[in-house]
Each structure stands twice: as structure tokens, then as C-alpha cells.
Amino acid sequence: MENRSSGWEVLGGLALGAAGGFLVGLLVAPRTGSETREVLGGSMQDVRERTQDMLENVRGNTESMLDTTRQAIEEKMALLNEAIEAGRRAAEYKRAELIENDNP
């Protein structure tokens, strides 16, 4: 049995490792407690802002893809309806032609 990690697991592991390394680096840095808390607070705010920006981009991209998909589906449905109607007309024409040939 193969053990494969999905891309999200790898990405999550990298993010967790980076965050852990950052925190350890801050804790062992030669700063006072208040300076360290200030740096952590600023970093956390930066992470929140970046996360919010990333979520907004994902939301915008998702909405754009949904709109494009809806439009493509509507276009294909219109073509399908036209093809069905053309098929009906052709069947009616052929039926009328066959009836006419049976009754000379």
C-alpha cells in the first residue's frame, strides 16, 4: 500500500513548521518580554491580514469561475435546445413526407 500525502497536507506541514520556527526564533531572541509580545502582536496582525486577503482572493476567483461555468452551461443548453428543436422539425418533415408517399 502506498503512502501519499496530498498537496494540502504538505502545505499545511510547511506552514506549521514555518510558524513554529518563527515563534522559537522570537522566544530565543535577545529582547525583553514586552518587545517580544509587541513583535508577536504585530506578526499575528500581519498573519490575520494576509489570511483575510488570501480568503478574499479565493472567494473572488471562485465566484469568477462559477460565473464562467454558469455562462458556459447556459450557452451549451441553448445549443442543445436548438439541436432538439431542429431534430423535431426534421422528424415532422420526414413524417409528412412518408405520409405523402403512402397516399399518392
C-alpha positions as YAML, in Angstrom:
chain: A
units: angstrom
residues:
- id: 1
  name: MET
  ca: [0.00, 0.00, 0.00]
- id: 2
  name: GLU
  ca: [1.43, 3.40, -0.93]
- id: 3
  name: ASN
  ca: [1.53, 6.31, 1.48]
- id: 4
  name: ARG
  ca: [0.94, 9.52, -0.41]
- id: 5
  name: SER
  ca: [0.44, 12.93, 1.10]
- id: 6
  name: SER
  ca: [-1.89, 15.35, -0.56]
- id: 7
  name: GLY
  ca: [-0.63, 18.77, -1.52]
- id: 8
  name: TRP
  ca: [-2.70, 20.33, 1.27]
- id: 9
  name: GLU
  ca: [-1.03, 18.12, 3.89]
- id: 10
  name: VAL
  ca: [2.43, 19.11, 2.67]
- id: 11
  name: LEU
  ca: [1.47, 22.78, 2.51]
- id: 12
  name: GLY
  ca: [-0.05, 22.62, 5.99]
- id: 13
  name: GLY
  ca: [3.07, 20.93, 7.34]
- id: 14
  name: LEU
  ca: [5.29, 23.59, 5.81]
- id: 15
  name: ALA
  ca: [3.14, 26.39, 7.23]
- id: 16
  name: LEU
  ca: [3.10, 24.79, 10.67]
- id: 17
  name: GLY
  ca: [6.86, 24.30, 10.59]
- id: 18
  name: ALA
  ca: [7.45, 27.88, 9.48]
- id: 19
  name: ALA
  ca: [5.18, 29.23, 12.22]
- id: 20
  name: GLY
  ca: [6.89, 27.07, 14.84]
- id: 21
  name: GLY
  ca: [10.34, 28.16, 13.70]
- id: 22
  name: PHE
  ca: [9.27, 31.79, 13.76]
- id: 23
  name: LEU
  ca: [7.93, 31.50, 17.30]
- id: 24
  name: VAL
  ca: [11.04, 29.71, 18.57]
- id: 25
  name: GLY
  ca: [13.19, 32.37, 16.93]
- id: 26
  name: LEU
  ca: [11.23, 35.12, 18.65]
- id: 27
  name: LEU
  ca: [11.39, 33.41, 22.02]
- id: 28
  name: VAL
  ca: [15.16, 32.91, 21.96]
- id: 29
  name: ALA
  ca: [15.92, 36.35, 20.51]
- id: 30
  name: PRO
  ca: [17.63, 38.80, 22.90]
- id: 31
  name: ARG
  ca: [14.60, 41.01, 23.58]
- id: 32
  name: THR
  ca: [12.62, 41.92, 26.61]
- id: 33
  name: GLY
  ca: [9.24, 40.27, 27.18]
- id: 34
  name: SER
  ca: [7.33, 43.39, 26.22]
- id: 35
  name: GLU
  ca: [9.32, 43.76, 22.99]
- id: 36
  name: THR
  ca: [8.71, 40.12, 22.14]
- id: 37
  name: ARG
  ca: [4.97, 40.48, 22.81]
- id: 38
  name: GLU
  ca: [4.89, 43.59, 20.64]
- id: 39
  name: VAL
  ca: [6.62, 41.77, 17.78]
- id: 40
  name: LEU
  ca: [4.30, 38.77, 18.19]
- id: 41
  name: GLY
  ca: [1.24, 41.02, 18.22]
- id: 42
  name: GLY
  ca: [2.36, 42.75, 15.04]
- id: 43
  name: SER
  ca: [3.18, 39.45, 13.40]
- id: 44
  name: MET
  ca: [-0.19, 37.97, 14.33]
- id: 45
  name: GLN
  ca: [-1.95, 41.02, 12.90]
- id: 46
  name: ASP
  ca: [0.08, 40.62, 9.70]
- id: 47
  name: VAL
  ca: [-0.88, 36.94, 9.52]
- id: 48
  name: ARG
  ca: [-4.56, 37.82, 10.01]
- id: 49
  name: GLU
  ca: [-4.41, 40.45, 7.26]
- id: 50
  name: ARG
  ca: [-2.62, 38.12, 4.83]
- id: 51
  name: THR
  ca: [-5.05, 35.32, 5.60]
- id: 52
  name: GLN
  ca: [-8.01, 37.64, 5.03]
- id: 53
  name: ASP
  ca: [-6.51, 38.85, 1.74]
- id: 54
  name: MET
  ca: [-5.92, 35.27, 0.63]
- id: 55
  name: LEU
  ca: [-9.50, 34.28, 1.51]
- id: 56
  name: GLU
  ca: [-10.88, 37.27, -0.40]
- id: 57
  name: ASN
  ca: [-8.79, 36.30, -3.45]
- id: 58
  name: VAL
  ca: [-10.01, 32.71, -3.25]
- id: 59
  name: ARG
  ca: [-13.61, 33.90, -2.89]
- id: 60
  name: GLY
  ca: [-13.25, 36.24, -5.86]
- id: 61
  name: ASN
  ca: [-11.63, 33.55, -8.00]
- id: 62
  name: THR
  ca: [-14.32, 31.05, -7.03]
- id: 63
  name: GLU
  ca: [-17.12, 33.47, -7.89]
- id: 64
  name: SER
  ca: [-15.45, 34.25, -11.21]
- id: 65
  name: MET
  ca: [-15.09, 30.56, -12.04]
- id: 66
  name: LEU
  ca: [-18.72, 29.92, -11.08]
- id: 67
  name: ASP
  ca: [-19.90, 32.78, -13.31]
- id: 68
  name: THR
  ca: [-17.83, 31.46, -16.22]
- id: 69
  name: THR
  ca: [-19.16, 27.94, -15.66]
- id: 70
  name: ARG
  ca: [-22.76, 29.15, -15.46]
- id: 71
  name: GLN
  ca: [-22.35, 31.10, -18.68]
- id: 72
  name: ALA
  ca: [-20.82, 28.10, -20.46]
- id: 73
  name: ILE
  ca: [-23.64, 25.84, -19.26]
- id: 74
  name: GLU
  ca: [-26.28, 28.34, -20.41]
- id: 75
  name: GLU
  ca: [-24.64, 28.55, -23.85]
- id: 76
  name: LYS
  ca: [-24.45, 24.76, -24.18]
- id: 77
  name: MET
  ca: [-28.07, 24.40, -23.04]
- id: 78
  name: ALA
  ca: [-29.16, 26.93, -25.69]
- id: 79
  name: LEU
  ca: [-27.27, 24.97, -28.36]
- id: 80
  name: LEU
  ca: [-28.79, 21.72, -27.11]
- id: 81
  name: ASN
  ca: [-32.31, 23.18, -27.20]
- id: 82
  name: GLU
  ca: [-31.71, 24.42, -30.75]
- id: 83
  name: ALA
  ca: [-30.49, 20.96, -31.80]
- id: 84
  name: ILE
  ca: [-33.52, 19.29, -30.20]
- id: 85
  name: GLU
  ca: [-35.88, 21.68, -31.97]
- id: 86
  name: ALA
  ca: [-34.10, 21.10, -35.30]
- id: 87
  name: GLY
  ca: [-34.44, 17.35, -34.74]
- id: 88
  name: ARG
  ca: [-38.16, 17.71, -34.06]
- id: 89
  name: ARG
  ca: [-38.66, 19.77, -37.21]
- id: 90
  name: ALA
  ca: [-36.71, 17.23, -39.26]
- id: 91
  name: ALA
  ca: [-38.78, 14.37, -37.82]
- id: 92
  name: GLU
  ca: [-42.05, 16.20, -38.58]
- id: 93
  name: TYR
  ca: [-40.89, 16.92, -42.13]
- id: 94
  name: LYS
  ca: [-39.88, 13.29, -42.69]
- id: 95
  name: ARG
  ca: [-43.16, 12.02, -41.20]
- id: 96
  name: ALA
  ca: [-45.14, 14.29, -43.52]
- id: 97
  name: GLU
  ca: [-43.02, 13.14, -46.46]
- id: 98
  name: LEU
  ca: [-43.63, 9.46, -45.63]
- id: 99
  name: ILE
  ca: [-47.38, 10.00, -45.25]
- id: 100
  name: GLU
  ca: [-47.48, 11.83, -48.56]
- id: 101
  name: ASN
  ca: [-45.59, 8.99, -50.30]
- id: 102
  name: ASP
  ca: [-48.00, 6.39, -48.87]
- id: 103
  name: ASN
  ca: [-51.04, 8.30, -50.17]
- id: 104
  name: PRO
  ca: [-50.30, 9.27, -53.79]
...
